Amino acid sequence: MKKILLSLMIMAVMGITAKVQAQCTPSNFQVQIVSATPLGPNKCEVVFNVQFDFTTNGGFKVLYFHSWLAADYPATPIFDCTGSSPAVDPGTSAQLGTAVDDIGKSFLDIGFDNIPTTGALNVVQPLTFRTIYAHDNSVVLTQPSNSPGLTAAKFFNGTTDH
């Protein structure tokens, strides 16, 4: 269980920094583990809340989160946040798996489409989950249809996004 909780924290930091390429300013990470329930051999349900701030620009449209085994995470950062470099080795089914419960693979791969870059202050806006991982369509993304109860939203506070 401790390994899963540690993995969630690492995923939250690594997954966010991996895809916030042009922004590169995620901050104020908050991870709250609500519950963890064993479901059988090699399966566990973890309910958690993640909140963070980040700055966006008008071109920000897609965001991916991944959990990685440390041995599978590329030695070279996936995004070079010093410029506008394209993704380098963004992960495929070899590291991420082809099901949400592949043993020894990522246990959390989430994508969001059409992330709003403007909005009313402090008004919660639901996010749209991606159904296909653009870098390898054999990776099954975690979404409400295969993970009941999964929700995601953002809101604008005037200086950063949540």
Short mmCIF file of N, CA and C in Angstrom, two decimals:
data_model
loop_
_atom_site.label_atom_id
_atom_site.label_comp_id
_atom_site.label_asym_id
_atom_site.label_seq_id
_atom_site.Cartn_x
_atom_site.Cartn_y
_atom_site.Cartn_z
N MET A 1 0.82 -1.19 0.00
CA MET A 1 0.00 0.00 0.00
C MET A 1 0.87 1.26 0.00
N LYS A 2 1.94 1.26 0.81
CA LYS A 2 2.83 2.42 0.85
C LYS A 2 3.43 2.68 -0.52
N LYS A 3 3.75 1.61 -1.25
CA LYS A 3 4.32 1.75 -2.59
C LYS A 3 3.32 2.42 -3.53
N ILE A 4 2.04 2.08 -3.41
CA ILE A 4 1.02 2.69 -4.26
C ILE A 4 0.89 4.16 -3.94
N LEU A 5 0.87 4.52 -2.67
CA LEU A 5 0.73 5.92 -2.29
C LEU A 5 1.93 6.73 -2.74
N LEU A 6 3.13 6.18 -2.60
CA LEU A 6 4.32 6.87 -3.07
C LEU A 6 4.25 7.02 -4.59
N SER A 7 3.80 5.99 -5.28
CA SER A 7 3.68 6.07 -6.74
C SER A 7 2.71 7.15 -7.16
N LEU A 8 1.61 7.31 -6.42
CA LEU A 8 0.65 8.36 -6.75
C LEU A 8 1.29 9.74 -6.64
N MET A 9 2.07 9.95 -5.59
CA MET A 9 2.73 11.25 -5.43
C MET A 9 3.73 11.48 -6.55
N ILE A 10 4.52 10.47 -6.87
CA ILE A 10 5.50 10.60 -7.95
C ILE A 10 4.78 10.85 -9.27
N MET A 11 3.69 10.11 -9.51
CA MET A 11 2.92 10.30 -10.73
C MET A 11 2.41 11.73 -10.82
N ALA A 12 1.91 12.25 -9.72
CA ALA A 12 1.36 13.59 -9.75
C ALA A 12 2.41 14.61 -10.17
N VAL A 13 3.61 14.47 -9.64
CA VAL A 13 4.68 15.40 -9.98
C VAL A 13 5.23 15.14 -11.38
N MET A 14 5.56 13.89 -11.69
CA MET A 14 6.17 13.58 -12.98
C MET A 14 5.18 13.74 -14.12
N GLY A 15 3.97 13.29 -13.95
CA GLY A 15 2.98 13.38 -15.02
C GLY A 15 2.67 14.81 -15.37
N ILE A 16 2.54 15.66 -14.38
CA ILE A 16 2.24 17.05 -14.63
C ILE A 16 3.41 17.73 -15.31
N THR A 17 4.60 17.53 -14.81
CA THR A 17 5.74 18.21 -15.40
C THR A 17 6.03 17.68 -16.80
N ALA A 18 5.62 16.45 -17.08
CA ALA A 18 5.89 15.87 -18.39
C ALA A 18 5.10 16.54 -19.50
N LYS A 19 3.92 17.05 -19.25
CA LYS A 19 3.09 17.54 -20.34
C LYS A 19 2.83 19.03 -20.29
N VAL A 20 3.28 19.73 -19.29
CA VAL A 20 3.00 21.14 -19.20
C VAL A 20 4.11 21.92 -19.91
N GLN A 21 4.51 21.42 -21.05
CA GLN A 21 5.66 21.87 -21.81
C GLN A 21 5.83 23.38 -21.88
N ALA A 22 4.94 24.09 -22.52
CA ALA A 22 5.12 25.50 -22.75
C ALA A 22 4.92 26.31 -21.49
N GLN A 23 4.25 25.76 -20.50
CA GLN A 23 3.97 26.49 -19.29
C GLN A 23 5.10 26.29 -18.28
N CYS A 24 5.42 25.06 -18.00
CA CYS A 24 6.54 24.70 -17.13
C CYS A 24 6.51 25.38 -15.77
N THR A 25 5.35 25.73 -15.29
CA THR A 25 5.29 26.37 -14.00
C THR A 25 4.23 25.76 -13.08
N PRO A 26 4.13 24.42 -13.03
CA PRO A 26 3.18 23.86 -12.07
C PRO A 26 3.68 24.13 -10.66
N SER A 27 2.75 24.36 -9.75
CA SER A 27 3.13 24.65 -8.37
C SER A 27 1.98 24.27 -7.44
N ASN A 28 2.24 24.37 -6.16
CA ASN A 28 1.23 24.14 -5.12
C ASN A 28 0.54 22.78 -5.25
N PHE A 29 1.33 21.72 -5.41
CA PHE A 29 0.77 20.38 -5.52
C PHE A 29 0.14 19.95 -4.20
N GLN A 30 -1.05 19.43 -4.28
CA GLN A 30 -1.72 18.90 -3.10
C GLN A 30 -2.31 17.55 -3.49
N VAL A 31 -1.91 16.50 -2.79
CA VAL A 31 -2.45 15.17 -3.02
C VAL A 31 -3.06 14.70 -1.71
N GLN A 32 -4.33 14.34 -1.77
CA GLN A 32 -5.03 13.86 -0.59
C GLN A 32 -5.53 12.45 -0.88
N ILE A 33 -5.01 11.47 -0.16
CA ILE A 33 -5.49 10.10 -0.28
C ILE A 33 -6.73 9.98 0.60
N VAL A 34 -7.86 9.66 -0.03
CA VAL A 34 -9.13 9.55 0.69
C VAL A 34 -9.30 8.14 1.24
N SER A 35 -9.03 7.14 0.39
CA SER A 35 -9.15 5.75 0.84
C SER A 35 -8.38 4.84 -0.10
N ALA A 36 -8.05 3.66 0.39
CA ALA A 36 -7.40 2.63 -0.41
C ALA A 36 -8.02 1.29 0.00
N THR A 37 -8.56 0.58 -0.99
CA THR A 37 -9.28 -0.66 -0.72
C THR A 37 -8.76 -1.77 -1.61
N PRO A 38 -8.25 -2.86 -1.03
CA PRO A 38 -7.84 -4.01 -1.85
C PRO A 38 -9.06 -4.61 -2.55
N LEU A 39 -8.90 -4.98 -3.84
CA LEU A 39 -9.99 -5.57 -4.61
C LEU A 39 -9.72 -7.00 -5.01
N GLY A 40 -8.57 -7.51 -4.65
CA GLY A 40 -8.20 -8.87 -5.03
C GLY A 40 -6.73 -8.89 -5.39
N PRO A 41 -6.27 -10.02 -5.91
CA PRO A 41 -4.85 -10.12 -6.27
C PRO A 41 -4.45 -9.03 -7.27
N ASN A 42 -3.42 -8.28 -6.93
CA ASN A 42 -2.84 -7.26 -7.79
C ASN A 42 -3.80 -6.14 -8.17
N LYS A 43 -4.85 -5.94 -7.38
CA LYS A 43 -5.80 -4.86 -7.67
C LYS A 43 -6.14 -4.12 -6.39
N CYS A 44 -6.23 -2.80 -6.53
CA CYS A 44 -6.54 -1.95 -5.40
C CYS A 44 -7.26 -0.72 -5.93
N GLU A 45 -8.26 -0.28 -5.21
CA GLU A 45 -8.95 0.96 -5.57
C GLU A 45 -8.44 2.05 -4.63
N VAL A 46 -7.94 3.13 -5.21
CA VAL A 46 -7.47 4.26 -4.42
C VAL A 46 -8.29 5.48 -4.82
N VAL A 47 -8.89 6.10 -3.83
CA VAL A 47 -9.63 7.34 -4.06
C VAL A 47 -8.73 8.47 -3.57
N PHE A 48 -8.46 9.42 -4.45
CA PHE A 48 -7.58 10.51 -4.08
C PHE A 48 -7.99 11.78 -4.80
N ASN A 49 -7.57 12.90 -4.26
CA ASN A 49 -7.79 14.21 -4.86
C ASN A 49 -6.43 14.81 -5.13
N VAL A 50 -6.27 15.38 -6.30
CA VAL A 50 -5.04 16.08 -6.67
C VAL A 50 -5.42 17.48 -7.09
N GLN A 51 -4.70 18.45 -6.57
CA GLN A 51 -4.92 19.84 -6.98
C GLN A 51 -3.56 20.47 -7.18
N PHE A 52 -3.45 21.32 -8.19
CA PHE A 52 -2.21 22.03 -8.45
C PHE A 52 -2.53 23.29 -9.22
N ASP A 53 -1.60 24.22 -9.22
CA ASP A 53 -1.73 25.45 -9.99
C ASP A 53 -0.80 25.37 -11.18
N PHE A 54 -1.18 25.99 -12.29
CA PHE A 54 -0.26 26.15 -13.41
C PHE A 54 -0.70 27.30 -14.28
N THR A 55 0.24 27.86 -14.99
CA THR A 55 -0.01 28.95 -15.91
C THR A 55 -0.16 28.38 -17.30
N THR A 56 -1.13 28.87 -18.06
CA THR A 56 -1.35 28.36 -19.41
C THR A 56 -1.18 29.48 -20.42
N ASN A 57 -1.12 29.06 -21.68
CA ASN A 57 -1.13 30.03 -22.76
C ASN A 57 -2.25 29.63 -23.72
N GLY A 58 -2.50 30.43 -24.74
CA GLY A 58 -3.60 30.19 -25.66
C GLY A 58 -3.49 28.90 -26.45
N GLY A 59 -2.29 28.31 -26.55
CA GLY A 59 -2.11 27.09 -27.31
C GLY A 59 -2.28 25.83 -26.50
N PHE A 60 -2.55 25.95 -25.22
CA PHE A 60 -2.65 24.80 -24.32
C PHE A 60 -3.96 24.07 -24.58
N LYS A 61 -3.88 22.86 -25.11
CA LYS A 61 -5.10 22.13 -25.47
C LYS A 61 -5.18 20.74 -24.87
N VAL A 62 -4.06 20.04 -24.67
CA VAL A 62 -4.06 18.64 -24.25
C VAL A 62 -3.14 18.48 -23.04
N LEU A 63 -3.57 17.66 -22.11
CA LEU A 63 -2.77 17.37 -20.92
C LEU A 63 -2.84 15.88 -20.65
N TYR A 64 -1.69 15.24 -20.45
CA TYR A 64 -1.65 13.82 -20.09
C TYR A 64 -1.01 13.67 -18.72
N PHE A 65 -1.52 12.73 -17.96
CA PHE A 65 -0.92 12.29 -16.71
C PHE A 65 -0.56 10.82 -16.88
N HIS A 66 0.59 10.42 -16.38
CA HIS A 66 0.99 9.01 -16.41
C HIS A 66 1.65 8.66 -15.10
N SER A 67 1.54 7.41 -14.73
CA SER A 67 2.39 6.87 -13.67
C SER A 67 3.45 6.05 -14.38
N TRP A 68 4.65 6.10 -13.89
CA TRP A 68 5.76 5.39 -14.53
C TRP A 68 6.47 4.53 -13.50
N LEU A 69 6.94 3.37 -13.92
CA LEU A 69 7.92 2.65 -13.11
C LEU A 69 9.22 3.44 -13.27
N ALA A 70 9.96 3.59 -12.20
CA ALA A 70 11.19 4.39 -12.26
C ALA A 70 12.12 3.90 -13.37
N ALA A 71 12.22 2.58 -13.57
CA ALA A 71 13.10 2.03 -14.59
C ALA A 71 12.64 2.36 -16.01
N ASP A 72 11.35 2.64 -16.19
CA ASP A 72 10.81 2.93 -17.52
C ASP A 72 10.82 4.40 -17.88
N TYR A 73 10.99 5.28 -16.89
CA TYR A 73 10.94 6.72 -17.19
C TYR A 73 12.18 7.12 -17.97
N PRO A 74 12.02 7.83 -19.09
CA PRO A 74 13.18 8.18 -19.93
C PRO A 74 14.22 8.99 -19.17
N ALA A 75 15.50 8.71 -19.45
CA ALA A 75 16.59 9.44 -18.80
C ALA A 75 16.57 10.90 -19.24
N THR A 76 16.22 11.15 -20.49
CA THR A 76 16.08 12.51 -21.01
C THR A 76 14.65 12.96 -20.74
N PRO A 77 14.46 14.14 -20.18
CA PRO A 77 13.10 14.60 -19.92
C PRO A 77 12.23 14.54 -21.18
N ILE A 78 10.97 14.20 -20.99
CA ILE A 78 10.06 14.09 -22.12
C ILE A 78 9.87 15.44 -22.80
N PHE A 79 9.80 16.50 -22.02
CA PHE A 79 9.71 17.84 -22.56
C PHE A 79 10.86 18.67 -22.02
N ASP A 80 11.47 19.44 -22.88
CA ASP A 80 12.50 20.39 -22.47
C ASP A 80 11.80 21.72 -22.25
N CYS A 81 11.68 22.11 -21.02
CA CYS A 81 10.91 23.32 -20.69
C CYS A 81 11.70 24.61 -20.91
N THR A 82 12.86 24.53 -21.53
CA THR A 82 13.61 25.75 -21.80
C THR A 82 13.23 26.36 -23.15
N GLY A 83 12.41 25.70 -23.91
CA GLY A 83 11.99 26.22 -25.21
C GLY A 83 10.72 25.55 -25.65
N SER A 84 10.51 25.47 -26.95
CA SER A 84 9.28 24.87 -27.46
C SER A 84 9.59 23.56 -28.16
N SER A 85 10.43 22.74 -27.56
CA SER A 85 10.81 21.46 -28.15
C SER A 85 9.63 20.51 -28.19
N PRO A 86 9.55 19.68 -29.23
CA PRO A 86 8.48 18.68 -29.27
C PRO A 86 8.74 17.57 -28.25
N ALA A 87 7.73 16.75 -28.02
CA ALA A 87 7.87 15.64 -27.09
C ALA A 87 8.96 14.69 -27.56
N VAL A 88 9.74 14.19 -26.62
CA VAL A 88 10.78 13.20 -26.91
C VAL A 88 10.45 11.96 -26.09
N ASP A 89 10.23 10.83 -26.74
CA ASP A 89 9.92 9.57 -26.07
C ASP A 89 8.80 9.72 -25.05
N PRO A 90 7.57 10.07 -25.51
CA PRO A 90 6.48 10.34 -24.57
C PRO A 90 5.87 9.12 -23.92
N GLY A 91 6.32 7.94 -24.21
CA GLY A 91 5.77 6.74 -23.59
C GLY A 91 4.84 6.01 -24.54
N THR A 92 4.96 4.70 -24.55
CA THR A 92 4.13 3.85 -25.40
C THR A 92 3.61 2.70 -24.55
N SER A 93 2.93 1.77 -25.20
CA SER A 93 2.39 0.62 -24.47
C SER A 93 3.49 -0.22 -23.82
N ALA A 94 4.73 -0.11 -24.31
CA ALA A 94 5.83 -0.85 -23.69
C ALA A 94 6.03 -0.43 -22.23
N GLN A 95 5.87 0.85 -21.94
CA GLN A 95 6.00 1.34 -20.57
C GLN A 95 4.64 1.46 -19.87
N LEU A 96 3.62 1.86 -20.63
CA LEU A 96 2.34 2.22 -20.04
C LEU A 96 1.33 1.08 -20.02
N GLY A 97 1.53 0.06 -20.85
CA GLY A 97 0.60 -1.06 -20.88
C GLY A 97 -0.53 -0.85 -21.86
N THR A 98 -1.38 -1.86 -21.96
CA THR A 98 -2.52 -1.80 -22.88
C THR A 98 -3.85 -2.01 -22.16
N ALA A 99 -3.84 -1.95 -20.84
CA ALA A 99 -5.06 -2.05 -20.03
C ALA A 99 -4.83 -1.27 -18.75
N VAL A 100 -5.90 -0.87 -18.11
CA VAL A 100 -5.74 -0.08 -16.88
C VAL A 100 -5.20 -0.90 -15.72
N ASP A 101 -5.16 -2.23 -15.88
CA ASP A 101 -4.66 -3.07 -14.78
C ASP A 101 -3.54 -4.01 -15.21
N ASP A 102 -2.74 -3.63 -16.22
CA ASP A 102 -1.57 -4.44 -16.60
C ASP A 102 -0.58 -4.46 -15.44
N ILE A 103 -0.18 -5.64 -15.02
CA ILE A 103 0.78 -5.78 -13.94
C ILE A 103 2.15 -5.30 -14.41
N GLY A 104 2.80 -4.48 -13.60
CA GLY A 104 4.13 -3.99 -13.92
C GLY A 104 4.14 -2.84 -14.91
N LYS A 105 2.98 -2.28 -15.20
CA LYS A 105 2.87 -1.15 -16.13
C LYS A 105 2.21 0.02 -15.41
N SER A 106 2.05 1.10 -16.11
CA SER A 106 1.40 2.27 -15.55
C SER A 106 0.00 1.91 -15.07
N PHE A 107 -0.40 2.44 -13.93
CA PHE A 107 -1.74 2.18 -13.42
C PHE A 107 -2.64 3.39 -13.56
N LEU A 108 -2.13 4.46 -14.16
CA LEU A 108 -2.93 5.67 -14.29
C LEU A 108 -2.44 6.47 -15.48
N ASP A 109 -3.19 6.44 -16.56
CA ASP A 109 -2.88 7.22 -17.76
C ASP A 109 -4.14 7.99 -18.13
N ILE A 110 -4.09 9.28 -17.94
CA ILE A 110 -5.26 10.13 -18.17
C ILE A 110 -4.90 11.22 -19.16
N GLY A 111 -5.82 11.50 -20.07
CA GLY A 111 -5.64 12.60 -21.01
C GLY A 111 -6.87 13.49 -20.99
N PHE A 112 -6.64 14.77 -21.23
CA PHE A 112 -7.74 15.74 -21.30
C PHE A 112 -7.67 16.48 -22.63
N ASP A 113 -8.83 16.73 -23.22
CA ASP A 113 -8.97 17.44 -24.49
C ASP A 113 -9.52 18.84 -24.27
N ASN A 114 -9.16 19.73 -25.16
CA ASN A 114 -9.78 21.06 -25.22
C ASN A 114 -9.87 21.73 -23.86
N ILE A 115 -8.74 21.81 -23.20
CA ILE A 115 -8.71 22.43 -21.87
C ILE A 115 -8.99 23.93 -22.03
N PRO A 116 -9.98 24.45 -21.34
CA PRO A 116 -10.30 25.88 -21.49
C PRO A 116 -9.14 26.74 -21.00
N THR A 117 -8.83 27.78 -21.77
CA THR A 117 -7.74 28.68 -21.39
C THR A 117 -8.27 30.00 -20.85
N THR A 118 -9.58 30.17 -20.88
CA THR A 118 -10.21 31.34 -20.28
C THR A 118 -11.47 30.89 -19.57
N GLY A 119 -11.95 31.72 -18.69
CA GLY A 119 -13.19 31.39 -17.99
C GLY A 119 -13.46 32.39 -16.89
N ALA A 120 -14.66 32.31 -16.36
CA ALA A 120 -15.03 33.16 -15.25
C ALA A 120 -14.22 32.78 -14.02
N LEU A 121 -13.87 33.76 -13.23
CA LEU A 121 -13.07 33.51 -12.04
C LEU A 121 -13.80 32.60 -11.06
N ASN A 122 -13.06 31.61 -10.55
CA ASN A 122 -13.53 30.69 -9.51
C ASN A 122 -14.80 29.92 -9.86
N VAL A 123 -15.03 29.70 -11.15
CA VAL A 123 -16.15 28.88 -11.60
C VAL A 123 -15.57 27.55 -12.07
N VAL A 124 -16.03 26.45 -11.48
CA VAL A 124 -15.52 25.13 -11.82
C VAL A 124 -15.99 24.75 -13.21
N GLN A 125 -15.06 24.29 -14.05
CA GLN A 125 -15.36 23.83 -15.40
C GLN A 125 -14.93 22.37 -15.53
N PRO A 126 -15.87 21.46 -15.81
CA PRO A 126 -15.48 20.06 -15.99
C PRO A 126 -14.54 19.91 -17.18
N LEU A 127 -13.62 18.97 -17.09
CA LEU A 127 -12.70 18.70 -18.19
C LEU A 127 -13.20 17.52 -19.00
N THR A 128 -12.87 17.49 -20.28
CA THR A 128 -13.24 16.40 -21.17
C THR A 128 -12.10 15.40 -21.24
N PHE A 129 -12.39 14.15 -20.91
CA PHE A 129 -11.38 13.10 -20.94
C PHE A 129 -11.11 12.67 -22.37
N ARG A 130 -9.84 12.47 -22.70
CA ARG A 130 -9.47 11.90 -24.00
C ARG A 130 -9.76 10.41 -23.98
N THR A 131 -10.12 9.87 -25.13
CA THR A 131 -10.37 8.44 -25.23
C THR A 131 -9.23 7.72 -25.96
N ILE A 132 -8.38 8.48 -26.65
CA ILE A 132 -7.26 7.89 -27.39
C ILE A 132 -5.98 8.63 -27.02
N TYR A 133 -4.94 7.87 -26.73
CA TYR A 133 -3.62 8.42 -26.44
C TYR A 133 -2.92 8.65 -27.77
N ALA A 134 -2.66 9.88 -28.10
CA ALA A 134 -2.15 10.25 -29.43
C ALA A 134 -0.81 9.62 -29.77
N HIS A 135 0.03 9.32 -28.78
CA HIS A 135 1.36 8.80 -29.05
C HIS A 135 1.39 7.29 -29.30
N ASP A 136 0.33 6.59 -28.85
CA ASP A 136 0.23 5.14 -29.06
C ASP A 136 -1.20 4.74 -28.75
N ASN A 137 -2.00 4.50 -29.80
CA ASN A 137 -3.42 4.25 -29.56
C ASN A 137 -3.71 2.89 -28.94
N SER A 138 -2.68 2.07 -28.69
CA SER A 138 -2.92 0.81 -27.97
C SER A 138 -2.89 1.00 -26.45
N VAL A 139 -2.46 2.18 -25.98
CA VAL A 139 -2.52 2.49 -24.55
C VAL A 139 -3.96 2.84 -24.21
N VAL A 140 -4.51 2.17 -23.21
CA VAL A 140 -5.88 2.44 -22.77
C VAL A 140 -5.83 3.53 -21.71
N LEU A 141 -6.46 4.65 -22.00
CA LEU A 141 -6.48 5.75 -21.05
C LEU A 141 -7.51 5.50 -19.95
N THR A 142 -7.16 5.91 -18.75
CA THR A 142 -8.07 5.85 -17.62
C THR A 142 -9.11 6.95 -17.83
N GLN A 143 -10.38 6.58 -17.74
CA GLN A 143 -11.47 7.54 -17.94
C GLN A 143 -12.70 7.04 -17.19
N PRO A 144 -13.73 7.85 -17.08
CA PRO A 144 -14.90 7.42 -16.30
C PRO A 144 -15.52 6.10 -16.76
N SER A 145 -15.41 5.74 -18.04
CA SER A 145 -16.02 4.50 -18.51
C SER A 145 -15.32 3.25 -17.97
N ASN A 146 -14.03 3.34 -17.61
CA ASN A 146 -13.34 2.18 -17.05
C ASN A 146 -12.89 2.42 -15.61
N SER A 147 -13.20 3.57 -15.07
CA SER A 147 -12.86 3.90 -13.68
C SER A 147 -14.00 4.73 -13.09
N PRO A 148 -15.10 4.05 -12.72
CA PRO A 148 -16.27 4.77 -12.21
C PRO A 148 -15.91 5.73 -11.08
N GLY A 149 -16.51 6.91 -11.14
CA GLY A 149 -16.27 7.92 -10.11
C GLY A 149 -15.17 8.90 -10.48
N LEU A 150 -14.43 8.65 -11.55
CA LEU A 150 -13.35 9.54 -11.97
C LEU A 150 -13.93 10.85 -12.47
N THR A 151 -13.48 11.95 -11.92
CA THR A 151 -13.90 13.28 -12.36
C THR A 151 -12.69 14.19 -12.42
N ALA A 152 -12.79 15.25 -13.19
CA ALA A 152 -11.72 16.25 -13.26
C ALA A 152 -12.34 17.59 -13.64
N ALA A 153 -11.81 18.65 -13.07
CA ALA A 153 -12.32 19.98 -13.36
C ALA A 153 -11.19 20.99 -13.16
N LYS A 154 -11.40 22.18 -13.67
CA LYS A 154 -10.45 23.26 -13.43
C LYS A 154 -11.22 24.52 -13.14
N PHE A 155 -10.53 25.47 -12.53
CA PHE A 155 -11.12 26.79 -12.35
C PHE A 155 -10.01 27.82 -12.39
N PHE A 156 -10.37 29.03 -12.74
CA PHE A 156 -9.43 30.14 -12.88
C PHE A 156 -9.50 31.01 -11.63
N ASN A 157 -8.31 31.37 -11.12
CA ASN A 157 -8.32 32.25 -9.96
C ASN A 157 -7.77 33.63 -10.30
N GLY A 158 -7.50 33.87 -11.56
CA GLY A 158 -7.04 35.19 -12.00
C GLY A 158 -5.56 35.25 -12.29
N THR A 159 -4.76 34.42 -11.60
CA THR A 159 -3.32 34.43 -11.84
C THR A 159 -2.81 33.08 -12.29
N THR A 160 -3.39 32.01 -11.77
CA THR A 160 -3.02 30.66 -12.17
C THR A 160 -4.27 29.84 -12.35
N ASP A 161 -4.13 28.69 -12.96
CA ASP A 161 -5.27 27.78 -13.13
C ASP A 161 -5.16 26.68 -12.09
N HIS A 162 -6.31 26.14 -11.66
CA HIS A 162 -6.37 25.01 -10.72
C HIS A 162 -6.99 23.84 -11.44
#
